[in-house]
Structure formats: structure tokens, C-alpha cells
Amino acid sequence: MGQYKHSLLEHYNWLREKTNKLKTLEEIIQHVENPEQINLEKLEHKLDLPREIIAKTIERLYGPKTQVSHKLYHWWQEPYGAKRKISASYLHTRISEAMKKIGAENPTQLAKKLNIPEGKTSIIRDWMKQYPTITAKTGVLKRILTILNIPLEELEQKKAILDRKFPINLYSPKIAKLYTHALNEGSLILGKTPTQVTLRYVNQDPVLIRKFIDTVKKAGGWAKILPPQKPGFDVYTDSVTARIVNAAGLPYGRKTITDPPLHPRILKDPQLAKHHLHITFLEEGYATFSYAKDRLQLIIGISRSKDITEHIPAETLQELLKYKGQKVQPTKFFTKQFIDDIFPDLTPIALTQERRLIEDFLWKEFSMKLEPKARVSYLHISLDGDITANYRIAVRSEEAIQLFKEIVFAEPLGTWKEYRLQKMLEIYDEYKGRRLTPEEKQEIKQQTPPSHIPEKWIITKARQLLANEAPWINDEQKIKIITRWYKSRYENE
């Protein structure tokens, strides 16, 4: 019992620190009118907090410190080795103007007058030979432009960068929408060097794969579907897109550990908030039927997971580790006090913010409060011994169902989950409000579309929407790889 008290005390100390951090996060969000132009001096005066704390918090909310001032991602913020394609006519003209200004007739004379190292001189000579585009590494380009006294932002103003449009507004709707996909079903993967990064996105529904690819393109990048190796469509993006999502606030690594927040624009923009809830329902949400005193209930929810290993008492952790590779119910291992007091405070930040969005919409549209809080539906014990809690928020009131109906079907994409929810709403309208017989419950079960996506539906949609990106979709054997997990799991249902 003493060990439990000690663990509880440690948790409450941790909770106090977290509460202060969350308070700071909320205060900064409230005081930042325009995330594109954050003034540290004004925030420091309003919040009465040390500048370093504000700067660190802003970095977490709105991206790296270098973007605090204007919230734009510039070409020179790319890694040293990231290659850019530059307009040769622009760069030739500017180099020639720089030589003329100091009376140099060629790069060699320019180098002598400006004391440019031989290596950089060779690069300038090479650039003058390239046409119509010049390929240059970011670090080298930045260094030479600085030597020649050419403003770095001029390349953006003159649209001289040809492979990507800079600067990139990290607070724009298109980046916020891309961030939502990455937060839900994406993975930011960091390679051996800063240039070797990618954003991966995996989903079973071809409609969502199409949506993700189009969202990446609208953000200025590209996305490609990998050849089938396992169930689900696996998409990867260009490295610039991955770095943009990271700069917008999504950390590299496992999201169950990094516990990232929503994109800050979503918290300020009601239309983007509804878009986020729509996409998140399709990627992380669920709908199910239940019964209360033989009356039909429709439950709609969203789930997210978080690693809670470090918050579990040692004795309980040892018991849980006996179930590696399995899912277990928390009530089997934790006291009611722990479940009621500790688990809620560990709720993923994004899910807490999503609950707040739902609550705000319910109050604004129906003058109704959202009572249910997030709860842990199960624990997963990995083979490595990490304990991940699956948190869920669920709503079942008529007002909440109406809200989700409006959000999901305002601009439907045609996904399987939308089709299933529409059918469930029709069933709910027919059977709700009265006690049901066993026969009627069986009718409901038979009429409800399965939660898993039928193989035929996946193949048909994939060939309609993805054939240009992945010609192998027309190969019967290869497309079956995408669906085999679902088929083997559900074929006996």
C-alpha cells in the first residue's frame, strides 16, 4: 500500500506540473490573435511569464522557434542538404549584377574581390553553365547569396524557386487539413539525416487514400502509393511535405508518446474545426448500437491512444507484462480510484481538445452541455512491454447525434464509414423510442452494415479512384494483398 501511495504522490506532482503547462497553453492560444505574427514582447507583458517559457510553449503550439515571428516556413529553413531548383535566368542575372557592381568580369575576379573560397567559386561557375534550372543545396545557396549580398527572401518574392512555392503559411487551411490527416493516420518518419524524412499514411478505405493524396497536392507536395506488401494502402510523401507538417507542430516519432495537440488554427476556426471532426470521425471514429432497457441507442465516438507505462505502479506493471501482445480491461488490474482519478488526467491532448470542440458546438447550436468525459476502453501491452491506453469519447444524445450528422454529411466524401453511418441513422430513426423485442434486435443486427469494409467495395473504389497512381490495382493478386487481413479476420462472420 505504501508503494501505491508513493506512486500516487508522484503522479499528483506530475499532474500539478502538467496542469500549469496546459494553463499556459490555453492562455497563449487566447492571446495570440494572428499566429502568423506573434509578438513575444506583448505576450510577455500580458501573461507575466518569463520569455523563455513563452517561447518554448509557442514552439510546441506553432512550430520551431525560427517561425515564431511570422509563422511562415521559408526556403532557408530547410536542412542544409535539401536541394532546390532555382530559375537559371534569375540567378544568372543576379550573379552578373553582383559582378558588375564590384567591377568583376568573371567568377574568378568576383572571388578575389570578395575573398570567396575556391569551392564556392567553382559552384558559381557551374551555376552559370546550368540552364534553364539550377539545382542547389539549401546551405550552399544561402551561403553564396549572403556573400553576394542578395536578400534570401528575394527568391521567394521573385518566385525564383521552381520546385516548391515558398514561403509556406503553416497556419493556412490547407496545411491545417493536412495536419489532421497526419495526426490521425499518418507517421512522421525521421531518417538518418534531416533530408531523409517522409510522411507515411496508411488506410484501408480507397476514398480516404484519394482524399489524402489530393490534400498533399493542394499543399504543394506529392504523394505516391507504395506497392502492396501488407493489408491497407500505404502512401508516402515528399520530404518537404513531411518537414512542413513537423514545422506546423506534429513531432517526429510515435504519437502515443509525443502526445501532439491539434493544429492551432482548428481551435480558432469553426469551419476547420468541423472539417477536422469530420475527417477524424472517418479515420479515428466509430459508431455502434447498444440497448438500455431494450431501447435502441446509437453511440458515436472518437478514440485515441497514449502510452501510460511510466504512470503505472510497479506491481501493477509487472502483472500487466504477463499479457504481452494482448488487450486487457483496466478494471482487472486497477482500483476504481485509480481509474477515476488517474486515467482521466492522462487523456491524450488531441482528444481533450476534440471533446472541447464538440462541447462548444453542442452549446452553441443546442444550448446543451457535454457530460461524458474520455474513458479508457482497453489497454494494449506491446511485445516490448509498453502499455498503451485506448481512450474514447462517446456521445448518444439526440442533439449530439444531430451534430455529428450535420458534420459528417455536410460534405460527404463517399467513404464506407459514411455509408454505414447513414444506414445506422435510418435504422435508428425507425426503431428508436420504444422497447424492442428479441426479433427486432435481430432485424437491426442483420440490417446494420459491417464495421469492416467489404473486399468487393475496396476493390471497386480503388479501381475507380486510384488506378492512375497505382496501376497494380488492376492486378487481381496484388489488390488481394490489401484486403487479405480483413477477409481472413471476418470471413467467418
GROMACS .gro file of C-alpha atoms in nm:
model
  493
    1MET     CA    1   0.000   0.000   0.000
    2GLY     CA    2   0.292   0.232   0.076
    3GLN     CA    3   0.425   0.185  -0.276
    4TYR     CA    4   0.086   0.277  -0.419
    5LYS     CA    5   0.073   0.597  -0.209
    6HIS     CA    6   0.423   0.688  -0.325
    7SER     CA    7   0.321   0.631  -0.687
    8LEU     CA    8   0.007   0.838  -0.635
    9LEU     CA    9   0.208   1.123  -0.484
   10GLU     CA   10   0.447   1.118  -0.779
   11HIS     CA   11   0.152   1.128  -1.014
   12TYR     CA   12  -0.007   1.427  -0.843
   13ASN     CA   13   0.324   1.616  -0.858
   14TRP     CA   14   0.340   1.536  -1.228
   15LEU     CA   15  -0.026   1.639  -1.266
   16ARG     CA   16   0.035   1.975  -1.098
   17GLU     CA   17   0.316   2.046  -1.344
   18LYS     CA   18   0.101   1.934  -1.639
   19THR     CA   19  -0.191   2.150  -1.523
   20ASN     CA   20   0.034   2.456  -1.517
   21LYS     CA   21   0.159   2.374  -1.867
   22LEU     CA   22  -0.194   2.329  -2.002
   23LYS     CA   23  -0.295   2.660  -1.842
   24THR     CA   24  -0.004   2.830  -2.019
   25LEU     CA   25  -0.105   2.666  -2.349
   26GLU     CA   26  -0.462   2.790  -2.318
   27GLU     CA   27  -0.356   3.143  -2.218
   28ILE     CA   28  -0.123   3.173  -2.516
   29ILE     CA   29  -0.389   3.045  -2.758
   30GLN     CA   30  -0.634   3.302  -2.624
   31HIS     CA   31  -0.389   3.593  -2.654
   32VAL     CA   32  -0.246   3.509  -2.997
   33GLU     CA   33  -0.468   3.699  -3.240
   34ASN     CA   34  -0.268   3.617  -3.552
   35PRO     CA   35  -0.036   3.314  -3.534
   36GLU     CA   36   0.142   3.444  -3.845
   37GLN     CA   37   0.281   3.738  -3.646
   38ILE     CA   38   0.346   3.652  -3.283
   39ASN     CA   39   0.492   3.936  -3.077
   40LEU     CA   40   0.683   3.795  -2.781
   41GLU     CA   41   0.707   4.130  -2.605
   42LYS     CA   42   0.328   4.174  -2.598
   43LEU     CA   43   0.273   3.819  -2.480
   44GLU     CA   44   0.535   3.861  -2.210
   45HIS     CA   45   0.355   4.171  -2.084
   46LYS     CA   46   0.004   4.017  -2.099
   47LEU     CA   47   0.088   3.682  -1.942
   48ASP     CA   48   0.351   3.793  -1.690
   49LEU     CA   49   0.560   3.486  -1.771
   50PRO     CA   50   0.932   3.454  -1.847
   51ARG     CA   51   1.010   3.493  -2.217
   52GLU     CA   52   1.184   3.155  -2.236
   53ILE     CA   53   0.872   2.974  -2.110
   54ILE     CA   54   0.651   3.158  -2.360
   55ALA     CA   55   0.893   3.088  -2.646
   56LYS     CA   56   0.916   2.719  -2.557
   57THR     CA   57   0.537   2.688  -2.537
   58ILE     CA   58   0.492   2.871  -2.867
   59GLU     CA   59   0.741   2.633  -3.024
   60ARG     CA   60   0.524   2.340  -2.920
   61LEU     CA   61   0.200   2.504  -3.033
   62TYR     CA   62   0.306   2.673  -3.354
   63GLY     CA   63   0.629   2.506  -3.466
   64PRO     CA   64   1.004   2.572  -3.433
   65LYS     CA   65   1.127   2.895  -3.273
   66THR     CA   66   1.252   3.027  -3.607
   67GLN     CA   67   0.889   3.059  -3.717
   68VAL     CA   68   0.755   3.234  -3.410
   69SER     CA   69   0.772   3.582  -3.561
   70HIS     CA   70   0.581   3.531  -3.886
   71LYS     CA   71   0.453   3.172  -3.884
   72LEU     CA   72   0.590   3.118  -4.232
   73TYR     CA   73   0.818   2.836  -4.345
   74HIS     CA   74   1.092   2.981  -4.567
   75TRP     CA   75   1.322   2.800  -4.807
   76TRP     CA   76   1.629   2.879  -4.594
   77GLN     CA   77   1.475   2.692  -4.301
   78GLU     CA   78   1.509   2.370  -4.496
   79PRO     CA   79   1.801   2.139  -4.398
   80TYR     CA   80   2.147   2.223  -4.534
   81GLY     CA   81   2.143   1.937  -4.783
   82ALA     CA   82   1.787   1.987  -4.912
   83LYS     CA   83   1.804   2.059  -5.286
   84ARG     CA   84   1.617   2.343  -5.453
   85LYS     CA   85   1.558   2.408  -5.821
   86ILE     CA   86   1.622   2.774  -5.900
   87SER     CA   87   1.541   2.974  -6.211
   88ALA     CA   88   1.869   2.999  -6.402
   89SER     CA   89   1.771   3.327  -6.569
   90TYR     CA   90   1.710   3.486  -6.228
   91LEU     CA   91   2.030   3.359  -6.066
   92HIS     CA   92   2.247   3.433  -6.373
   93THR     CA   93   2.114   3.789  -6.377
   94ARG     CA   94   2.174   3.846  -6.006
   95ILE     CA   95   2.525   3.700  -6.015
   96SER     CA   96   2.609   3.915  -6.318
   97GLU     CA   97   2.475   4.222  -6.138
   98ALA     CA   98   2.688   4.139  -5.834
   99MET     CA   99   2.999   4.110  -6.053
  100LYS     CA  100   2.924   4.434  -6.235
  101LYS     CA  101   2.871   4.617  -5.908
  102ILE     CA  102   3.225   4.548  -5.791
  103GLY     CA  103   3.388   4.560  -6.134
  104ALA     CA  104   3.446   4.186  -6.179
  105GLU     CA  105   3.431   4.034  -6.528
  106ASN     CA  106   3.404   3.668  -6.425
  107PRO     CA  107   3.353   3.447  -6.117
  108THR     CA  108   3.729   3.425  -6.060
  109GLN     CA  109   3.765   3.803  -6.027
  110LEU     CA  110   3.449   3.809  -5.816
  111ALA     CA  111   3.602   3.551  -5.582
  112LYS     CA  112   3.922   3.750  -5.541
  113LYS     CA  113   3.745   4.078  -5.469
  114LEU     CA  114   3.503   3.921  -5.218
  115ASN     CA  115   3.751   3.668  -5.080
  116ILE     CA  116   3.524   3.377  -5.177
  117PRO     CA  117   3.671   3.027  -5.116
  118GLU     CA  118   3.766   2.829  -5.426
  119GLY     CA  119   3.498   2.571  -5.356
  120LYS     CA  120   3.224   2.832  -5.369
  121THR     CA  121   3.381   2.987  -5.680
  122SER     CA  122   3.358   2.652  -5.860
  123ILE     CA  123   2.994   2.626  -5.765
  124ILE     CA  124   2.921   2.975  -5.903
  125ARG     CA  125   3.096   2.882  -6.231
  126ASP     CA  126   2.889   2.566  -6.250
  127TRP     CA  127   2.568   2.758  -6.184
  128MET     CA  128   2.645   2.998  -6.471
  129LYS     CA  129   2.660   2.698  -6.707
  130GLN     CA  130   2.328   2.547  -6.599
  131TYR     CA  131   2.006   2.629  -6.784
  132PRO     CA  132   1.705   2.658  -6.757
  133THR     CA  133   1.721   2.547  -6.393
  134ILE     CA  134   1.995   2.538  -6.133
  135THR     CA  135   1.999   2.266  -5.870
  136ALA     CA  136   2.150   2.388  -5.543
  137LYS     CA  137   2.170   2.268  -5.185
  138THR     CA  138   1.996   2.497  -4.938
  139GLY     CA  139   2.303   2.557  -4.723
  140VAL     CA  140   2.528   2.638  -5.019
  141LEU     CA  141   2.268   2.862  -5.181
  142LYS     CA  142   2.213   3.050  -4.859
  143ARG     CA  143   2.588   3.100  -4.808
  144ILE     CA  144   2.657   3.226  -5.161
  145LEU     CA  145   2.358   3.461  -5.170
  146THR     CA  146   2.473   3.608  -4.839
  147ILE     CA  147   2.824   3.662  -4.977
  148LEU     CA  148   2.679   3.832  -5.287
  149ASN     CA  149   2.454   4.046  -5.065
  150ILE     CA  150   2.137   3.907  -5.227
  151PRO     CA  151   1.845   3.901  -4.979
  152LEU     CA  152   1.731   3.546  -4.911
  153GLU     CA  153   1.364   3.642  -4.929
  154GLU     CA  154   1.414   3.780  -5.280
  155LEU     CA  155   1.399   3.426  -5.421
  156GLU     CA  156   1.050   3.394  -5.275
  157GLN     CA  157   0.939   3.739  -5.387
  158LYS     CA  158   1.061   3.684  -5.744
  159LYS     CA  159   0.922   3.327  -5.750
  160ALA     CA  160   1.268   3.206  -5.848
  161ILE     CA  161   1.227   2.873  -5.664
  162LEU     CA  162   1.068   2.635  -5.912
  163ASP     CA  163   1.021   2.308  -5.724
  164ARG     CA  164   0.808   2.445  -5.438
  165LYS     CA  165   0.632   2.768  -5.358
  166PHE     CA  166   0.791   2.947  -5.063
  167PRO     CA  167   0.717   3.081  -4.808
  168ILE     CA  168   0.460   2.831  -4.684
  169ASN     CA  169   0.193   2.959  -4.448
  170LEU     CA  170   0.183   2.697  -4.173
  171TYR     CA  171  -0.143   2.846  -4.047
  172SER     CA  172  -0.329   2.813  -4.378
  173PRO     CA  173  -0.639   2.590  -4.407
  174LYS     CA  174  -0.466   2.353  -4.650
  175ILE     CA  175  -0.182   2.289  -4.403
  176ALA     CA  176  -0.425   2.253  -4.113
  177LYS     CA  177  -0.621   1.993  -4.313
  178LEU     CA  178  -0.304   1.803  -4.400
  179TYR     CA  179  -0.203   1.814  -4.033
  180THR     CA  180  -0.533   1.646  -3.937
  181HIS     CA  181  -0.466   1.350  -4.169
  182ALA     CA  182  -0.111   1.319  -4.039
  183LEU     CA  183  -0.225   1.338  -3.677
  184ASN     CA  184  -0.485   1.066  -3.728
  185GLU     CA  185  -0.343   0.804  -3.964
  186GLY     CA  186  -0.002   0.941  -4.052
  187SER     CA  187   0.351   0.880  -3.929
  188LEU     CA  188   0.635   1.130  -3.949
  189ILE     CA  189   0.946   0.921  -4.008
  190LEU     CA  190   1.291   1.071  -3.950
  191GLY     CA  191   1.574   0.908  -4.143
  192LYS     CA  192   1.949   0.914  -4.086
  193THR     CA  193   1.974   1.277  -4.198
  194PRO     CA  194   1.732   1.575  -4.180
  195THR     CA  195   1.673   1.546  -4.555
  196GLN     CA  196   1.565   1.182  -4.527
  197VAL     CA  197   1.221   1.233  -4.378
  198THR     CA  198   0.881   1.129  -4.502
  199LEU     CA  199   0.518   1.133  -4.406
  200ARG     CA  200   0.352   0.792  -4.434
  201TYR     CA  201  -0.024   0.743  -4.440
  202VAL     CA  202  -0.198   0.404  -4.422
  203ASN     CA  203  -0.569   0.339  -4.463
  204GLN     CA  204  -0.797   0.060  -4.582
  205ASP     CA  205  -1.051   0.291  -4.746
  206PRO     CA  206  -0.953   0.399  -5.103
  207VAL     CA  207  -1.167   0.712  -5.067
  208LEU     CA  208  -0.955   0.836  -4.776
  209ILE     CA  209  -0.637   0.749  -4.966
  210ARG     CA  210  -0.765   0.963  -5.254
  211LYS     CA  211  -0.852   1.243  -5.011
  212PHE     CA  212  -0.505   1.234  -4.852
  213ILE     CA  213  -0.325   1.240  -5.188
  214ASP     CA  214  -0.535   1.537  -5.303
  215THR     CA  215  -0.475   1.720  -4.974
  216VAL     CA  216  -0.098   1.677  -5.012
  217LYS     CA  217  -0.115   1.810  -5.370
  218LYS     CA  218  -0.314   2.115  -5.259
  219ALA     CA  219  -0.042   2.181  -5.001
  220GLY     CA  220   0.216   2.186  -5.282
  221GLY     CA  221   0.364   1.837  -5.244
  222TRP     CA  222   0.324   1.493  -5.393
  223ALA     CA  223   0.215   1.158  -5.254
  224LYS     CA  224   0.266   0.811  -5.401
  225ILE     CA  225   0.116   0.472  -5.322
  226LEU     CA  226   0.368   0.201  -5.238
  227PRO     CA  227   0.341  -0.147  -5.396
  228PRO     CA  228   0.127  -0.376  -5.179
  229GLN     CA  229   0.317  -0.562  -4.910
  230LYS     CA  230   0.059  -0.580  -4.632
  231PRO     CA  231  -0.310  -0.504  -4.580
  232GLY     CA  232  -0.406  -0.141  -4.632
  233PHE     CA  233  -0.293   0.120  -4.884
  234ASP     CA  234   0.042   0.268  -4.784
  235VAL     CA  235   0.123   0.619  -4.909
  236TYR     CA  236   0.439   0.826  -4.870
  237THR     CA  237   0.506   1.192  -4.944
  238ASP     CA  238   0.798   1.409  -5.047
  239SER     CA  239   1.034   1.516  -4.771
  240VAL     CA  240   0.939   1.886  -4.786
  241THR     CA  241   0.578   1.799  -4.705
  242ALA     CA  242   0.694   1.595  -4.406
  243ARG     CA  243   0.907   1.884  -4.277
  244ILE     CA  244   0.617   2.127  -4.322
  245VAL     CA  245   0.386   1.909  -4.112
  246ASN     CA  246   0.659   1.887  -3.849
  247ALA     CA  247   0.709   2.265  -3.855
  248ALA     CA  248   0.332   2.305  -3.814
  249GLY     CA  249   0.359   2.126  -3.479
  250LEU     CA  250   0.349   1.748  -3.530
  251PRO     CA  251   0.659   1.586  -3.373
  252TYR     CA  252   0.855   1.300  -3.523
  253GLY     CA  253   0.813   0.965  -3.355
  254ARG     CA  254   0.530   0.767  -3.200
  255LYS     CA  255   0.225   0.983  -3.136
  256THR     CA  256   0.130   0.768  -2.837
  257ILE     CA  257   0.444   0.906  -2.671
  258THR     CA  258   0.475   1.258  -2.817
  259ASP     CA  259   0.103   1.323  -2.747
  260PRO     CA  260   0.063   1.602  -3.007
  261PRO     CA  261  -0.213   1.867  -2.995
  262LEU     CA  262  -0.449   1.966  -3.273
  263HIS     CA  263  -0.334   2.223  -3.525
  264PRO     CA  264  -0.385   2.564  -3.354
  265ARG     CA  265  -0.588   2.700  -3.648
  266ILE     CA  266  -0.854   2.433  -3.581
  267LEU     CA  267  -0.909   2.573  -3.231
  268LYS     CA  268  -0.982   2.918  -3.372
  269ASP     CA  269  -1.175   2.843  -3.693
  270PRO     CA  270  -1.522   2.680  -3.658
  271GLN     CA  271  -1.530   2.563  -4.021
  272LEU     CA  272  -1.190   2.399  -3.992
  273ALA     CA  273  -1.296   2.251  -3.658
  274LYS     CA  274  -1.596   2.083  -3.823
  275HIS     CA  275  -1.377   1.963  -4.109
  276HIS     CA  276  -1.136   1.819  -3.855
  277LEU     CA  277  -1.413   1.638  -3.666
  278HIS     CA  278  -1.548   1.501  -3.995
  279ILE     CA  279  -1.212   1.361  -4.107
  280THR     CA  280  -1.129   1.241  -3.757
  281PHE     CA  281  -1.457   1.050  -3.734
  282LEU     CA  282  -1.369   0.879  -4.063
  283GLU     CA  283  -1.013   0.798  -3.952
  284GLU     CA  284  -1.037   0.755  -3.575
  285GLY     CA  285  -1.409   0.736  -3.505
  286TYR     CA  286  -1.674   0.469  -3.465
  287ALA     CA  287  -2.050   0.419  -3.449
  288THR     CA  288  -2.227   0.135  -3.273
  289PHE     CA  289  -2.566   0.030  -3.143
  290SER     CA  290  -2.643  -0.061  -2.782
  291TYR     CA  291  -2.953  -0.114  -2.574
  292ALA     CA  292  -3.075   0.044  -2.250
  293LYS     CA  293  -3.381  -0.130  -2.108
  294ASP     CA  294  -3.446  -0.278  -2.453
  295ARG     CA  295  -3.442   0.068  -2.614
  296LEU     CA  296  -3.208   0.128  -2.906
  297GLN     CA  297  -2.917   0.368  -2.856
  298LEU     CA  298  -2.684   0.500  -3.125
  299ILE     CA  299  -2.336   0.576  -2.994
  300ILE     CA  300  -2.089   0.786  -3.193
  301GLY     CA  301  -1.734   0.837  -3.074
  302ILE     CA  302  -1.369   0.911  -3.138
  303SER     CA  303  -1.073   0.723  -2.995
  304ARG     CA  304  -0.702   0.795  -2.948
  305SER     CA  305  -0.423   0.607  -2.775
  306LYS     CA  306  -0.147   0.711  -2.536
  307ASP     CA  307   0.149   0.537  -2.375
  308ILE     CA  308   0.092   0.538  -1.997
  309THR     CA  309   0.371   0.298  -1.896
  310GLU     CA  310   0.552   0.547  -1.671
  311HIS     CA  311   0.237   0.623  -1.474
  312ILE     CA  312   0.160   0.265  -1.373
  313PRO     CA  313   0.263   0.143  -1.024
  314ALA     CA  314   0.548  -0.111  -1.039
  315GLU     CA  315   0.349  -0.402  -0.901
  316THR     CA  316   0.063  -0.346  -1.143
  317LEU     CA  317   0.306  -0.310  -1.432
  318GLN     CA  318   0.458  -0.649  -1.356
  319GLU     CA  319   0.113  -0.806  -1.367
  320LEU     CA  320   0.031  -0.638  -1.698
  321LEU     CA  321   0.356  -0.758  -1.856
  322LYS     CA  322   0.227  -1.113  -1.830
  323TYR     CA  323  -0.012  -1.026  -2.114
  324LYS     CA  324   0.230  -0.906  -2.382
  325GLY     CA  325   0.073  -0.881  -2.724
  326GLN     CA  326  -0.279  -0.870  -2.579
  327LYS     CA  327  -0.558  -0.627  -2.499
  328VAL     CA  328  -0.695  -0.625  -2.144
  329GLN     CA  329  -0.962  -0.443  -1.947
  330PRO     CA  330  -0.828  -0.186  -1.696
  331THR     CA  331  -1.081  -0.293  -1.430
  332LYS     CA  332  -0.896  -0.623  -1.399
  333PHE     CA  333  -0.575  -0.452  -1.282
  334PHE     CA  334  -0.658  -0.109  -1.140
  335THR     CA  335  -0.869   0.012  -0.849
  336LYS     CA  336  -1.175   0.225  -0.912
  337GLN     CA  337  -0.991   0.517  -0.751
  338PHE     CA  338  -0.703   0.486  -0.997
  339ILE     CA  339  -0.942   0.457  -1.291
  340ASP     CA  340  -1.149   0.756  -1.175
  341ASP     CA  341  -0.864   0.982  -1.060
  342ILE     CA  342  -0.556   0.898  -1.266
  343PHE     CA  343  -0.671   0.781  -1.609
  344PRO     CA  344  -0.874   1.096  -1.692
  345ASP     CA  345  -0.572   1.319  -1.630
  346LEU     CA  346  -0.369   1.118  -1.883
  347THR     CA  347  -0.618   1.169  -2.167
  348PRO     CA  348  -0.441   1.249  -2.498
  349ILE     CA  349  -0.421   1.624  -2.557
  350ALA     CA  350  -0.583   1.600  -2.901
  351LEU     CA  351  -0.880   1.405  -2.765
  352THR     CA  352  -0.925   1.656  -2.483
  353GLN     CA  353  -0.929   1.938  -2.739
  354GLU     CA  354  -1.172   1.746  -2.963
  355ARG     CA  355  -1.408   1.695  -2.672
  356ARG     CA  356  -1.395   2.069  -2.610
  357LEU     CA  357  -1.480   2.139  -2.975
  358ILE     CA  358  -1.779   1.904  -2.961
  359GLU     CA  359  -1.887   2.062  -2.634
  360ASP     CA  360  -1.863   2.413  -2.782
  361PHE     CA  361  -2.069   2.317  -3.088
  362LEU     CA  362  -2.335   2.148  -2.874
  363TRP     CA  363  -2.365   2.454  -2.654
  364LYS     CA  364  -2.371   2.698  -2.945
  365GLU     CA  365  -2.626   2.504  -3.153
  366PHE     CA  366  -2.837   2.332  -2.886
  367SER     CA  367  -2.753   2.510  -2.556
  368MET     CA  368  -2.652   2.169  -2.424
  369LYS     CA  369  -2.354   2.060  -2.217
  370LEU     CA  370  -2.147   1.753  -2.300
  371GLU     CA  371  -2.141   1.532  -1.993
  372PRO     CA  372  -1.935   1.221  -2.080
  373LYS     CA  373  -1.560   1.253  -2.041
  374ALA     CA  374  -1.298   1.040  -2.211
  375ARG     CA  375  -1.258   0.691  -2.068
  376VAL     CA  376  -1.016   0.406  -2.123
  377SER     CA  377  -1.183   0.128  -2.321
  378TYR     CA  378  -0.888  -0.112  -2.306
  379LEU     CA  379  -0.513  -0.140  -2.250
  380HIS     CA  380  -0.272  -0.288  -2.502
  381ILE     CA  381   0.051  -0.447  -2.384
  382SER     CA  382   0.312  -0.450  -2.660
  383LEU     CA  383   0.571  -0.722  -2.702
  384ASP     CA  384   0.828  -0.464  -2.588
  385GLY     CA  385   0.639  -0.408  -2.264
  386ASP     CA  386   0.485  -0.069  -2.343
  387ILE     CA  387   0.135  -0.010  -2.205
  388THR     CA  388  -0.093   0.188  -2.434
  389ALA     CA  389  -0.434   0.306  -2.320
  390ASN     CA  390  -0.712   0.344  -2.576
  391TYR     CA  391  -0.917   0.649  -2.480
  392ARG     CA  392  -1.265   0.714  -2.616
  393ILE     CA  393  -1.519   0.992  -2.607
  394ALA     CA  394  -1.872   0.877  -2.688
  395VAL     CA  395  -2.198   1.067  -2.738
  396ARG     CA  396  -2.552   0.931  -2.762
  397SER     CA  397  -2.792   1.220  -2.704
  398GLU     CA  398  -3.029   1.324  -2.983
  399GLU     CA  399  -2.855   1.662  -3.003
  400ALA     CA  400  -2.508   1.508  -3.032
  401ILE     CA  401  -2.627   1.264  -3.299
  402GLN     CA  402  -2.776   1.556  -3.493
  403LEU     CA  403  -2.448   1.747  -3.460
  404PHE     CA  404  -2.242   1.460  -3.599
  405LYS     CA  405  -2.498   1.406  -3.874
  406GLU     CA  406  -2.452   1.767  -3.982
  407ILE     CA  407  -2.073   1.749  -3.956
  408VAL     CA  408  -2.030   1.419  -4.141
  409PHE     CA  409  -2.283   1.476  -4.418
  410ALA     CA  410  -2.232   1.846  -4.488
  411GLU     CA  411  -1.965   1.750  -4.743
  412PRO     CA  412  -1.959   1.368  -4.764
  413LEU     CA  413  -1.660   1.203  -4.929
  414GLY     CA  414  -1.823   0.870  -5.011
  415THR     CA  415  -1.632   0.660  -4.758
  416TRP     CA  416  -1.755   0.327  -4.623
  417LYS     CA  417  -1.788   0.473  -4.275
  418GLU     CA  418  -2.018   0.747  -4.407
  419TYR     CA  419  -2.231   0.488  -4.588
  420ARG     CA  420  -2.252   0.277  -4.273
  421LEU     CA  421  -2.342   0.573  -4.051
  422GLN     CA  422  -2.617   0.678  -4.293
  423LYS     CA  423  -2.770   0.330  -4.279
  424MET     CA  424  -2.742   0.324  -3.900
  425LEU     CA  425  -2.919   0.660  -3.876
  426GLU     CA  426  -3.203   0.523  -4.089
  427ILE     CA  427  -3.228   0.216  -3.865
  428TYR     CA  428  -3.215   0.432  -3.553
  429ASP     CA  429  -3.495   0.658  -3.676
  430GLU     CA  430  -3.712   0.353  -3.744
  431TYR     CA  431  -3.659   0.169  -3.415
  432LYS     CA  432  -3.581   0.435  -3.153
  433GLY     CA  433  -3.807   0.542  -2.867
  434ARG     CA  434  -3.969   0.210  -2.778
  435ARG     CA  435  -3.891  -0.124  -2.620
  436LEU     CA  436  -3.773  -0.375  -2.877
  437THR     CA  437  -3.838  -0.746  -2.897
  438PRO     CA  438  -3.557  -1.001  -2.949
  439GLU     CA  439  -3.679  -1.041  -3.307
  440GLU     CA  440  -3.647  -0.668  -3.372
  441LYS     CA  441  -3.297  -0.664  -3.225
  442GLN     CA  442  -3.205  -0.943  -3.465
  443GLU     CA  443  -3.350  -0.742  -3.753
  444ILE     CA  444  -3.133  -0.447  -3.654
  445LYS     CA  445  -2.824  -0.667  -3.641
  446GLN     CA  446  -2.894  -0.803  -3.989
  447GLN     CA  447  -2.964  -0.460  -4.137
  448THR     CA  448  -2.654  -0.291  -3.991
  449PRO     CA  449  -2.361  -0.282  -4.237
  450PRO     CA  450  -2.040  -0.437  -4.101
  451SER     CA  451  -1.777  -0.211  -3.947
  452HIS     CA  452  -1.508  -0.371  -4.164
  453ILE     CA  453  -1.503  -0.268  -4.530
  454PRO     CA  454  -1.617  -0.543  -4.770
  455GLU     CA  455  -1.347  -0.666  -5.003
  456LYS     CA  456  -1.555  -0.604  -5.316
  457TRP     CA  457  -1.619  -0.244  -5.211
  458ILE     CA  458  -1.247  -0.179  -5.154
  459ILE     CA  459  -1.151  -0.321  -5.495
  460THR     CA  460  -1.424  -0.132  -5.681
  461LYS     CA  461  -1.343   0.203  -5.517
  462ALA     CA  462  -0.969   0.154  -5.559
  463ARG     CA  463  -1.005   0.096  -5.932
  464GLN     CA  464  -1.230   0.399  -5.964
  465LEU     CA  465  -1.013   0.639  -5.766
  466LEU     CA  466  -0.652   0.516  -5.754
  467ALA     CA  467  -0.575   0.338  -6.083
  468ASN     CA  468  -0.367   0.629  -6.217
  469GLU     CA  469  -0.150   0.641  -5.903
  470ALA     CA  470  -0.120   0.262  -5.868
  471PRO     CA  471  -0.166   0.061  -6.191
  472TRP     CA  472  -0.107  -0.260  -5.992
  473ILE     CA  473  -0.460  -0.216  -5.855
  474ASN     CA  474  -0.587  -0.386  -6.170
  475ASP     CA  475  -0.376  -0.693  -6.086
  476GLU     CA  476  -0.614  -0.932  -5.907
  477GLN     CA  477  -0.344  -1.095  -5.696
  478LYS     CA  478  -0.184  -0.768  -5.582
  479ILE     CA  479  -0.508  -0.595  -5.488
  480LYS     CA  480  -0.599  -0.901  -5.279
  481ILE     CA  481  -0.295  -0.829  -5.059
  482ILE     CA  482  -0.465  -0.506  -4.950
  483THR     CA  483  -0.778  -0.688  -4.835
  484ARG     CA  484  -0.647  -1.021  -4.707
  485TRP     CA  485  -0.631  -0.922  -4.338
  486TYR     CA  486  -0.992  -0.815  -4.334
  487LYS     CA  487  -1.101  -1.118  -4.531
  488SER     CA  488  -0.924  -1.365  -4.303
  489ARG     CA  489  -1.047  -1.185  -3.990
  490TYR     CA  490  -1.410  -1.151  -4.086
  491GLU     CA  491  -1.481  -1.427  -4.339
  492ASN     CA  492  -1.649  -1.641  -4.073
  493GLU     CA  493  -1.882  -1.369  -3.951
   0.00000   0.00000   0.00000
